[in-house]
Amino acid sequence: MKTSSLTASLKIQERHLNRLKEFLIHQDGVERAAYILCGQSSVSLDPWTGHPHRKFFSYDILPVPEDEVLSSSDQHITWKTDSFVRTLKRAQEQGLTVALIHSHIGGFAEFSDQDDANEPDLVELAQNRNGENTSLLSLILTSDEKLVGRLWINQQQWLPLRLITVVGESIRLHYPGRGLGQPSSILQRQALAFGRVLEQDLAMLRVGIVGCGGTGSATAMLLPKMGFRRIALFDKDIVEESNLNRLHGATQADADVKRPKVEVIARSLTELGLGVQVQPYQSWIGDPECRDALKACDIIFGCTDDHAGRLLLNRYAYYYVTPVFDMGLAIEVSSSEPPEIKAMDGRVTVLSPGHTCLLCRGIISPVIARDEALKRNNPTEYERRKAEAYVLGEGNPSPAVVLFTTDVAIMAIEELVHRLQGFRGENSAVAQRVRKFHLMEDRRQGANPAPYCPVCGSVEHWGRGDIDPFLNLVG
């Protein structure tokens, strides 16, 4: 029996899906099974639905041993529960959730009557061993790589997974009714290039924009025209006159009354009349009031220029298997008048399991992030240390031009669309792309994780989801 109100979704690391395909899909056409250990995240209220939501993230893969299989064919598989009990034990010890996954070689992307009959017994076993609040995920992988899933709450109740996302070099979405949506006349000409399914995919995603300045406001204004319909905005700052040269949607009147940037952009998105549901948060991204909305997002655009915010998103991408598209623009000029352009670099870096993080690329500084945190939490102490040169003070404002902040936003959205739709062809995802505007060049920049990087150099935290403290950050 299905249950309502609560919703659930799952993110699978691409490397895990590749292993599952090796385990489960064979030429002999016989069904096979495996376990996925999953981290999880609880969203008390999804900002777009008002309902609680539970997200799961693949953490490790364990095949059902061949010697435990009692019988199998192209229609069924049964196995001893020994490995299931061992997996439950590990899940309990590590605070994880167990997912069962088995193959349907014939391509039947639905749970069978046999699945419906057998799985309640496994739910009972899981709850008897790990406690009555233990839930169980169940998934099917077909030979043509379709995924369907459900979450068992108890022996009688389950709910379908709203969305299954495979995250890696590409981003693949699986959800009920994919490809069956009503096409929009507004997006007709885009569909001529990318097809109708992309429009439905974009409408499924919840997108967060962290930092609503030059790149953030440009990103926000472009997303609805691509088909995104659920957007969360995070920025604590107000509109100032010096922002008006690059803040899309802002007016002189906004600067005069010091209106919050998130309100200005939310207003502009609403006025487009495209049915966008916007959730503005006038807070720093690490503040608790942003937590539920951040965790509800499927994709993040990192448009903030502070190191502390980037440091948080840098971890978030790996703990929550949530792609972060981090952007930056650096313009270096001479001191002459008029200035001479020495360098003009726009950058987009993609953060997710399997990619090198911002720390290892040398883009963020923990020392500056520490000083920013002190300024935010204890401005008096920050000013005292600044006077004694114990912390780094702010320099002069950096150059910024709307042409280039907007171009960087386009680079980031383009990278996301490629990973969803694949318009550049295979093996064309770019983990870090730098556009040297002054040289008219694009460069793909590689980097390796530092040997002991706790973020990207080890899989220990990839897919852990909620832990205490949040992201294992102290202070």
XYZ file of N, CA and C in Angstrom, residues 146-362:
651
model
N 17.329 1.425 -17.131
C 16.302 2.200 -16.451
C 16.289 1.812 -14.971
N 15.995 2.783 -14.134
C 15.938 2.555 -12.688
C 14.581 2.969 -12.155
N 13.996 2.119 -11.334
C 12.786 2.494 -10.592
C 13.019 2.082 -9.139
N 12.366 2.799 -8.218
C 12.606 2.476 -6.818
C 11.446 2.868 -5.924
N 11.462 2.311 -4.736
C 10.448 2.656 -3.732
C 11.069 2.545 -2.346
N 10.410 3.210 -1.401
C 10.855 3.198 -0.003
C 9.784 2.536 0.838
N 10.186 1.449 1.497
C 9.266 0.766 2.403
C 9.358 1.438 3.778
N 8.207 1.874 4.286
C 8.138 2.469 5.623
C 7.902 1.384 6.668
N 7.036 0.456 6.312
C 6.776 -0.722 7.137
C 6.279 -1.824 6.205
N 5.817 -2.913 6.757
C 5.424 -4.036 5.911
C 4.234 -3.722 5.006
N 3.434 -2.746 5.427
C 2.225 -2.448 4.661
C 2.360 -1.203 3.768
N 3.320 -0.337 4.058
C 3.353 0.963 3.379
C 4.671 1.196 2.648
N 4.558 1.667 1.417
C 5.727 2.090 0.654
C 5.357 3.304 -0.178
N 6.375 4.025 -0.600
C 6.126 5.152 -1.489
C 7.135 5.121 -2.623
N 6.699 5.496 -3.813
C 7.633 5.496 -4.951
C 8.667 6.598 -4.789
N 9.886 6.356 -5.237
C 10.897 7.405 -5.206
C 10.528 8.466 -6.242
N 10.502 9.709 -5.786
C 10.147 10.823 -6.679
C 11.163 10.974 -7.803
N 12.426 10.749 -7.443
C 13.489 10.984 -8.425
C 14.696 10.123 -8.045
N 15.275 9.468 -9.030
C 16.567 8.794 -8.870
C 17.547 9.499 -9.801
N 18.639 9.990 -9.241
C 19.621 10.742 -10.032
C 20.951 10.018 -9.985
N 21.534 9.799 -11.136
C 22.885 9.229 -11.222
C 23.843 10.379 -11.481
N 24.823 10.543 -10.581
C 25.684 11.731 -10.610
C 27.120 11.323 -10.909
N 27.676 11.945 -11.931
C 29.071 11.704 -12.294
C 29.451 12.609 -13.443
N 30.197 12.071 -14.413
C 30.530 12.856 -15.596
C 29.254 13.290 -16.319
N 28.251 12.458 -16.257
C 26.925 12.845 -16.746
C 25.959 12.828 -15.570
N 24.815 13.439 -15.769
C 23.759 13.441 -14.754
C 22.519 12.855 -15.418
N 22.068 11.718 -14.924
C 20.936 11.039 -15.536
C 19.785 10.957 -14.538
N 18.599 11.292 -15.017
C 17.412 11.312 -14.159
C 16.483 10.145 -14.504
N 15.911 9.569 -13.462
C 14.916 8.506 -13.610
C 13.736 8.871 -12.705
N 12.554 8.937 -13.275
C 11.360 9.258 -12.488
C 10.119 8.776 -13.232
N 9.044 8.547 -12.496
C 7.828 8.060 -13.147
C 7.331 9.064 -14.193
N 6.972 8.577 -15.351
C 6.398 9.447 -16.381
C 7.419 10.205 -17.197
N 8.696 9.886 -17.028
C 9.713 10.611 -17.807
C 9.455 10.397 -19.305
N 9.441 11.509 -20.030
C 9.198 11.448 -21.467
C 7.739 11.520 -21.845
N 6.864 11.562 -20.823
C 5.418 11.579 -21.103
C 4.792 12.928 -20.760
N 5.604 13.929 -20.412
C 5.075 15.237 -20.010
C 4.482 16.015 -21.175
N 3.640 16.977 -20.838
C 3.027 17.837 -21.848
C 4.037 18.897 -22.281
N 4.418 18.957 -23.554
C 5.414 19.948 -23.978
C 4.893 21.376 -23.868
N 5.817 22.287 -23.618
C 5.462 23.705 -23.487
C 5.715 24.415 -24.806
N 4.740 25.231 -25.234
C 4.929 26.003 -26.464
C 6.047 27.032 -26.295
N 6.282 27.461 -25.054
C 7.338 28.453 -24.795
C 8.717 27.873 -25.136
N 8.874 26.595 -24.900
C 10.182 25.966 -25.087
C 10.272 25.174 -26.397
N 9.348 25.441 -27.308
C 9.269 24.658 -28.539
C 10.565 24.722 -29.344
N 11.137 25.918 -29.471
C 12.333 26.044 -30.323
C 13.562 25.460 -29.641
N 13.601 25.511 -28.318
C 14.690 24.842 -27.609
C 14.581 23.322 -27.797
N 13.342 22.831 -27.773
C 13.132 21.391 -27.950
C 13.578 20.924 -29.326
N 13.541 21.818 -30.319
C 14.005 21.437 -31.648
C 15.504 21.114 -31.621
N 16.228 21.710 -30.675
C 17.665 21.438 -30.543
C 17.953 20.284 -29.595
N 17.256 20.259 -28.465
C 17.621 19.316 -27.399
C 16.596 18.211 -27.172
N 15.435 18.287 -27.795
C 14.401 17.287 -27.569
C 13.482 17.676 -26.414
N 12.366 16.963 -26.312
C 11.340 17.297 -25.315
C 11.687 16.817 -23.909
N 12.459 15.745 -23.813
C 12.696 15.175 -22.485
C 13.484 16.132 -21.608
N 14.422 16.877 -22.197
C 15.218 17.799 -21.387
C 14.316 18.796 -20.659
N 13.315 19.268 -21.345
C 12.381 20.228 -20.724
C 11.740 19.633 -19.476
N 11.339 18.381 -19.568
C 10.729 17.719 -18.413
C 11.758 17.477 -17.313
N 12.977 17.119 -17.709
C 14.043 16.911 -16.720
C 14.315 18.200 -15.938
N 14.454 19.309 -16.641
C 14.780 20.573 -15.968
C 13.669 20.978 -15.012
N 12.430 20.708 -15.406
C 11.308 21.068 -14.539
C 11.275 20.207 -13.273
N 11.894 19.015 -13.328
C 11.925 18.137 -12.152
C 12.917 18.617 -11.092
N 13.958 19.334 -11.538
C 15.079 19.639 -10.650
C 14.797 20.839 -9.757
N 15.297 20.747 -8.532
C 15.281 21.869 -7.606
C 16.694 22.451 -7.600
N 16.775 23.738 -7.910
C 18.084 24.360 -8.112
C 18.310 25.443 -7.063
N 19.487 25.433 -6.460
C 19.865 26.482 -5.522
C 20.927 27.377 -6.135
N 20.793 28.684 -5.920
C 21.800 29.655 -6.358
C 22.343 30.320 -5.102
N 23.605 30.073 -4.824
C 24.229 30.606 -3.606
C 25.083 31.798 -4.002
N 24.629 32.986 -3.600
C 25.278 34.226 -4.020
C 24.493 34.826 -5.178
N 23.924 35.982 -4.960
C 23.033 36.580 -5.970
C 23.590 37.908 -6.471
N 24.873 37.937 -6.780
C 25.497 39.119 -7.364
C 25.517 39.018 -8.884
N 26.674 39.357 -9.477
C 26.758 39.399 -10.930
C 26.504 38.052 -11.578
N 27.235 37.020 -11.180
C 27.025 35.700 -11.797
C 25.727 35.057 -11.306
N 25.396 35.248 -10.027
C 24.195 34.626 -9.477
C 22.920 35.172 -10.104
N 22.843 36.493 -10.254
C 21.629 37.070 -10.841
C 21.511 36.690 -12.313
N 22.640 36.617 -13.022
C 22.592 36.193 -14.433
C 22.125 34.749 -14.539
N 22.646 33.906 -13.669
C 22.220 32.496 -13.652
C 20.716 32.406 -13.398
N 20.264 33.149 -12.393
C 18.841 33.088 -12.020
C 17.941 33.520 -13.174
N 18.342 34.543 -13.896
C 17.482 35.050 -14.965
C 17.451 34.111 -16.171
N 18.500 33.328 -16.343
C 18.550 32.422 -17.497
C 17.826 31.099 -17.241
N 17.850 30.621 -16.011
C 17.320 29.286 -15.724
C 15.844 29.111 -16.127
N 14.940 30.050 -15.804
C 13.541 29.841 -16.205
C 13.366 29.765 -17.709
N 14.190 30.484 -18.447
C 14.055 30.460 -19.910
C 14.542 29.138 -20.491
N 15.301 28.373 -19.689
C 15.698 27.037 -20.119
C 14.645 25.994 -19.752
N 13.809 26.299 -18.737
C 12.781 25.348 -18.321
C 12.827 24.968 -16.856
N 13.788 25.504 -16.081
C 13.815 25.226 -14.639
C 12.623 25.927 -13.992
N 12.007 25.250 -13.031
C 10.787 25.802 -12.443
C 10.848 25.919 -10.914
N 11.852 25.370 -10.271
C 11.958 25.490 -8.808
C 13.356 26.001 -8.466
N 13.415 27.208 -7.923
C 14.700 27.872 -7.685
C 14.727 28.433 -6.270
N 15.821 28.174 -5.558
C 16.044 28.781 -4.237
C 17.212 29.755 -4.348
N 17.061 30.926 -3.740
C 18.084 31.975 -3.785
C 18.638 32.183 -2.384
N 19.959 32.230 -2.266
C 20.608 32.417 -0.961
C 21.587 33.597 -1.054
N 21.356 34.624 -0.289
C 22.302 35.756 -0.217
C 21.819 36.666 0.904
N 22.728 37.113 1.756
C 22.317 37.981 2.865
C 22.430 39.455 2.524
N 23.023 39.790 1.385
C 23.352 41.186 1.088
C 22.173 41.949 0.502
N 22.308 43.266 0.577
C 21.320 44.167 -0.015
C 21.897 44.759 -1.308
N 21.012 45.371 -2.103
C 21.449 46.007 -3.342
C 22.110 47.344 -3.016
N 23.302 47.540 -3.552
C 23.991 48.822 -3.422
C 24.191 49.404 -4.812
N 24.442 50.697 -4.835
C 24.553 51.374 -6.127
C 25.665 50.764 -6.982
N 26.744 50.341 -6.335
C 27.869 49.775 -7.092
C 27.537 48.418 -7.707
N 26.387 47.819 -7.289
C 25.972 46.529 -7.875
C 25.215 46.707 -9.192
N 24.718 47.905 -9.447
C 23.739 48.075 -10.525
C 24.335 47.839 -11.910
N 25.648 47.853 -12.036
C 26.250 47.635 -13.359
C 26.213 46.176 -13.782
N 25.877 45.252 -12.845
C 25.924 43.827 -13.211
C 24.841 42.980 -12.553
N 24.041 43.570 -11.677
C 23.010 42.791 -10.973
C 21.733 42.781 -11.811
N 21.489 41.695 -12.512
C 20.315 41.616 -13.387
C 19.036 41.776 -12.557
N 18.145 42.603 -13.044
C 16.849 42.795 -12.390
C 16.812 43.915 -11.380
N 17.966 44.449 -10.971
C 17.991 45.490 -9.934
C 17.841 46.874 -10.542
N 17.206 47.761 -9.802
C 16.973 49.135 -10.253
C 17.597 50.111 -9.257
N 17.647 51.378 -9.676
C 18.142 52.419 -8.775
C 17.261 52.487 -7.515
N 15.954 52.284 -7.710
C 15.050 52.318 -6.551
C 15.395 51.220 -5.551
N 15.801 50.064 -6.037
C 16.202 48.974 -5.130
C 17.419 49.376 -4.313
N 18.367 50.040 -4.976
C 19.560 50.490 -4.258
C 19.209 51.587 -3.252
N 18.283 52.457 -3.626
C 17.905 53.569 -2.741
C 17.308 53.056 -1.423
N 16.502 51.999 -1.510
C 15.850 51.484 -0.294
C 16.612 50.294 0.289
N 17.760 49.980 -0.312
C 18.609 48.869 0.165
C 17.820 47.564 0.243
N 17.168 47.236 -0.848
C 16.347 46.021 -0.892
C 17.256 44.784 -0.956
N 16.900 43.718 -0.261
C 17.718 42.485 -0.334
C 17.826 41.960 -1.765
N 19.008 41.497 -2.111
C 19.221 40.980 -3.468
C 18.270 39.830 -3.787
N 18.047 38.939 -2.828
C 17.183 37.780 -3.112
C 15.755 38.223 -3.424
N 15.303 39.301 -2.779
C 13.946 39.793 -3.061
C 13.866 40.377 -4.468
N 14.918 41.091 -4.849
C 14.927 41.721 -6.174
C 14.897 40.653 -7.268
N 15.722 39.634 -7.107
C 15.770 38.593 -8.142
C 14.489 37.763 -8.125
N 13.980 37.464 -6.945
C 12.713 36.714 -6.872
C 11.603 37.486 -7.572
N 11.589 38.785 -7.367
C 10.573 39.609 -8.048
C 10.723 39.495 -9.564
N 11.942 39.607 -10.052
C 12.177 39.551 -11.503
C 11.777 38.201 -12.084
N 12.074 37.135 -11.362
C 11.719 35.805 -11.860
C 10.202 35.622 -11.894
N 9.535 36.133 -10.884
C 8.069 36.028 -10.847
C 7.441 36.818 -11.993
N 8.013 37.988 -12.272
C 7.452 38.836 -13.331
C 7.618 38.230 -14.723
N 8.517 37.249 -14.857
C 8.651 36.596 -16.159
C 7.371 35.874 -16.567
N 6.578 35.473 -15.570
C 5.315 34.810 -15.867
C 5.470 33.402 -16.419
N 6.569 32.756 -16.093
C 6.834 31.411 -16.626
C 6.497 30.305 -15.628
N 5.887 30.668 -14.524
C 5.477 29.656 -13.557
C 6.595 29.179 -12.647
N 7.617 30.021 -12.456
C 8.730 29.635 -11.595
C 8.330 29.795 -10.132
N 8.641 28.785 -9.332
C 8.430 28.862 -7.889
C 9.768 29.231 -7.246
N 9.839 30.446 -6.698
C 11.093 30.961 -6.162
C 11.026 31.008 -4.640
N 12.091 30.545 -4.004
C 12.190 30.595 -2.543
C 13.427 31.422 -2.173
N 13.254 32.663 -1.681
C 14.407 33.496 -1.326
C 14.804 33.330 0.150
N 16.104 33.330 0.409
C 16.625 33.225 1.779
C 17.685 34.304 1.965
N 17.360 35.311 2.757
C 18.324 36.386 2.992
C 19.206 36.002 4.177
N 20.096 35.080 3.948
C 20.989 34.582 4.991
C 22.266 34.084 4.346
N 23.282 33.966 5.171
C 24.500 33.301 4.709
C 24.202 31.811 4.583
N 24.770 31.152 3.600
C 24.386 29.785 3.266
C 24.613 28.809 4.424
N 25.520 29.122 5.334
C 25.765 28.219 6.449
C 24.805 28.398 7.604
N 23.940 29.402 7.554
C 23.010 29.647 8.656
C 21.937 28.551 8.703
N 21.508 28.174 9.912
C 20.544 27.057 10.019
C 19.256 27.272 9.236
N 18.804 28.505 9.070
C 17.537 28.727 8.357
C 17.621 28.360 6.869
N 18.848 28.198 6.356
C 19.013 27.784 4.954
C 19.087 26.269 4.792
N 19.231 25.554 5.907
C 19.631 24.150 5.851
C 18.634 23.282 5.067
N 17.353 23.371 5.407
C 16.363 22.528 4.733
C 16.329 22.811 3.229
N 16.336 24.096 2.877
C 16.254 24.455 1.454
C 17.495 23.968 0.707
N 18.658 24.128 1.328
C 19.888 23.659 0.687
C 19.817 22.152 0.450
N 19.380 21.421 1.469
C 19.347 19.960 1.343
C 18.260 19.492 0.375
N 17.271 20.351 0.139
C 16.205 19.979 -0.797
C 16.646 20.128 -2.247
N 17.735 20.879 -2.486
C 18.149 21.164 -3.867
C 18.847 19.948 -4.488
N 18.627 19.783 -5.799
C 19.272 18.711 -6.555
C 20.557 19.187 -7.225
N 20.629 20.471 -7.508
C 21.762 21.086 -8.201
C 22.045 22.418 -7.504
N 23.342 22.757 -7.363
C 23.700 24.047 -6.765
C 24.596 24.818 -7.734
N 24.282 26.098 -7.919
C 25.210 26.996 -8.596
C 25.886 27.832 -7.513
N 27.207 27.688 -7.397
C 27.973 28.429 -6.400
C 28.466 29.737 -6.992
N 27.808 30.820 -6.630
C 28.124 32.136 -7.196
C 28.618 33.094 -6.120
N 28.961 32.562 -4.971
C 29.423 33.409 -3.888
C 30.909 33.705 -4.071
N 31.348 34.847 -3.551
C 32.771 35.179 -3.657
C 33.475 35.052 -2.315
N 32.781 34.524 -1.291
C 33.452 34.358 0.004
C 34.017 32.944 0.134
N 35.150 32.849 0.779
C 35.821 31.556 0.917
C 35.066 30.626 1.868
N 34.452 31.183 2.907
C 33.738 30.338 3.869
C 32.532 29.660 3.207
N 31.804 30.409 2.397
C 30.669 29.824 1.691
C 31.120 28.750 0.713
N 32.189 29.038 0.000
C 32.719 28.043 -0.946
C 33.229 26.802 -0.213
N 33.827 27.017 0.948
C 34.345 25.888 1.725
C 33.200 24.957 2.117
N 32.077 25.550 2.516
C 30.907 24.746 2.882
C 30.379 23.979 1.667
N 30.193 24.671 0.541
C 29.667 23.996 -0.656
C 30.630 22.942 -1.173
N 31.926 23.193 -0.971
C 32.940 22.238 -1.396
C 32.740 20.890 -0.708
N 32.418 20.912 0.566
C 32.138 19.659 1.281
C 30.764 19.120 0.912
N 29.808 20.033 0.817
C 28.420 19.625 0.583
C 28.297 18.740 -0.664
N 29.015 19.107 -1.726
C 28.909 18.384 -2.992
C 29.232 16.904 -2.817
N 30.155 16.580 -1.926
C 30.619 15.195 -1.754
C 29.778 14.457 -0.706
N 29.476 15.105 0.405
C 28.675 14.448 1.445
C 27.268 14.134 0.929
N 26.720 15.044 0.098
C 25.328 14.914 -0.332
C 25.202 14.539 -1.817
N 26.319 14.159 -2.463
C 26.297 13.728 -3.871
C 25.457 14.706 -4.707
N 25.702 15.976 -4.485
C 24.932 17.018 -5.164
C 25.883 17.890 -5.994
N 25.771 17.872 -7.316
C 26.701 18.660 -8.134
C 26.638 20.150 -7.798
N 27.817 20.723 -7.599
C 27.944 22.171 -7.382
C 28.746 22.732 -8.547
N 28.187 23.740 -9.203
C 28.880 24.415 -10.309
C 29.390 25.742 -9.760
N 30.671 25.743 -9.371
C 31.270 26.918 -8.739
C 31.835 27.847 -9.817
N 31.563 29.140 -9.655
C 31.978 30.127 -10.677
C 32.874 31.185 -10.070
N 33.740 31.726 -10.908
C 34.582 32.838 -10.475
C 35.037 33.656 -11.660
N 35.276 34.927 -11.418
C 35.807 35.828 -12.442
C 36.937 36.614 -11.813
N 38.095 36.601 -12.435
C 39.243 37.354 -11.922
C 39.784 38.251 -13.028
N 39.781 39.548 -12.757
C 40.306 40.517 -13.727
C 41.504 41.209 -13.087
N 42.617 41.100 -13.734
C 43.843 41.737 -13.231
C 44.214 42.872 -14.164
N 44.427 44.050 -13.566
C 44.723 45.239 -14.376
C 45.967 45.931 -13.832
N 46.538 46.790 -14.670
C 47.674 47.596 -14.232
C 47.166 48.792 -13.432
N 48.069 49.514 -12.826
C 47.682 50.691 -12.037
C 47.631 51.949 -12.889
N 47.866 51.820 -14.178
C 47.868 52.996 -15.065
C 46.440 53.457 -15.326
N 46.296 54.599 -15.942
C 44.978 55.121 -16.294
C 44.979 55.531 -17.768
N 44.203 54.903 -18.636
C 43.276 53.817 -18.305
C 44.038 52.537 -17.983
N 43.407 51.647 -17.187
C 44.096 50.405 -16.818
C 44.359 49.528 -18.035
N 45.407 48.774 -17.977
C 45.694 47.782 -19.006
C 45.296 46.406 -18.459
N 44.562 45.655 -19.265
C 44.137 44.307 -18.839
C 45.346 43.362 -18.839
N 45.665 42.825 -17.681
C 46.757 41.849 -17.580
C 46.219 40.419 -17.725
N 45.062 40.198 -17.154
C 44.422 38.885 -17.248
C 42.931 39.056 -17.001
N 42.145 38.227 -17.661
C 40.684 38.265 -17.470
C 40.175 36.837 -17.609
N 40.038 36.165 -16.478
C 39.734 34.734 -16.470
C 38.347 34.466 -15.862
N 37.505 33.807 -16.617
C 36.248 33.303 -16.078
C 36.380 31.804 -15.863
N 35.907 31.324 -14.720
C 36.122 29.911 -14.351
C 34.832 29.241 -13.917
N 34.653 27.999 -14.340
C 33.576 27.140 -13.828
C 34.212 25.819 -13.390
N 34.017 25.462 -12.131
C 34.539 24.206 -11.586
C 33.364 23.365 -11.110
N 33.332 22.103 -11.526
C 32.250 21.206 -11.116
C 32.741 20.356 -9.943
N 31.960 20.359 -8.880
C 32.279 19.595 -7.672
C 31.272 18.463 -7.522
N 31.772 17.262 -7.419
C 30.932 16.092 -7.120
C 31.883 14.919 -6.927
N 31.433 13.811 -6.336
C 32.314 12.662 -6.148
C 33.005 12.268 -7.448
N 34.330 12.083 -7.362
C 35.108 11.744 -8.553
C 35.804 12.934 -9.168
N 35.463 14.152 -8.710
C 36.091 15.361 -9.223
C 37.002 15.956 -8.143
N 38.023 16.689 -8.575
C 38.941 17.331 -7.638
C 38.288 18.561 -7.021
N 38.481 18.742 -5.720
C 37.753 19.796 -4.994
C 38.479 21.139 -5.100
N 37.824 22.174 -4.584
C 38.372 23.531 -4.660
C 39.624 23.697 -3.811
N 39.698 22.971 -2.704
C 40.892 23.056 -1.856
C 42.111 22.535 -2.610
N 41.958 21.392 -3.251
C 43.089 20.793 -3.960
C 43.445 21.564 -5.219
N 42.513 22.326 -5.736
C 42.816 23.177 -6.892
C 43.383 24.531 -6.463
N 43.452 24.772 -5.147
C 44.008 26.031 -4.660
C 43.116 27.236 -4.879
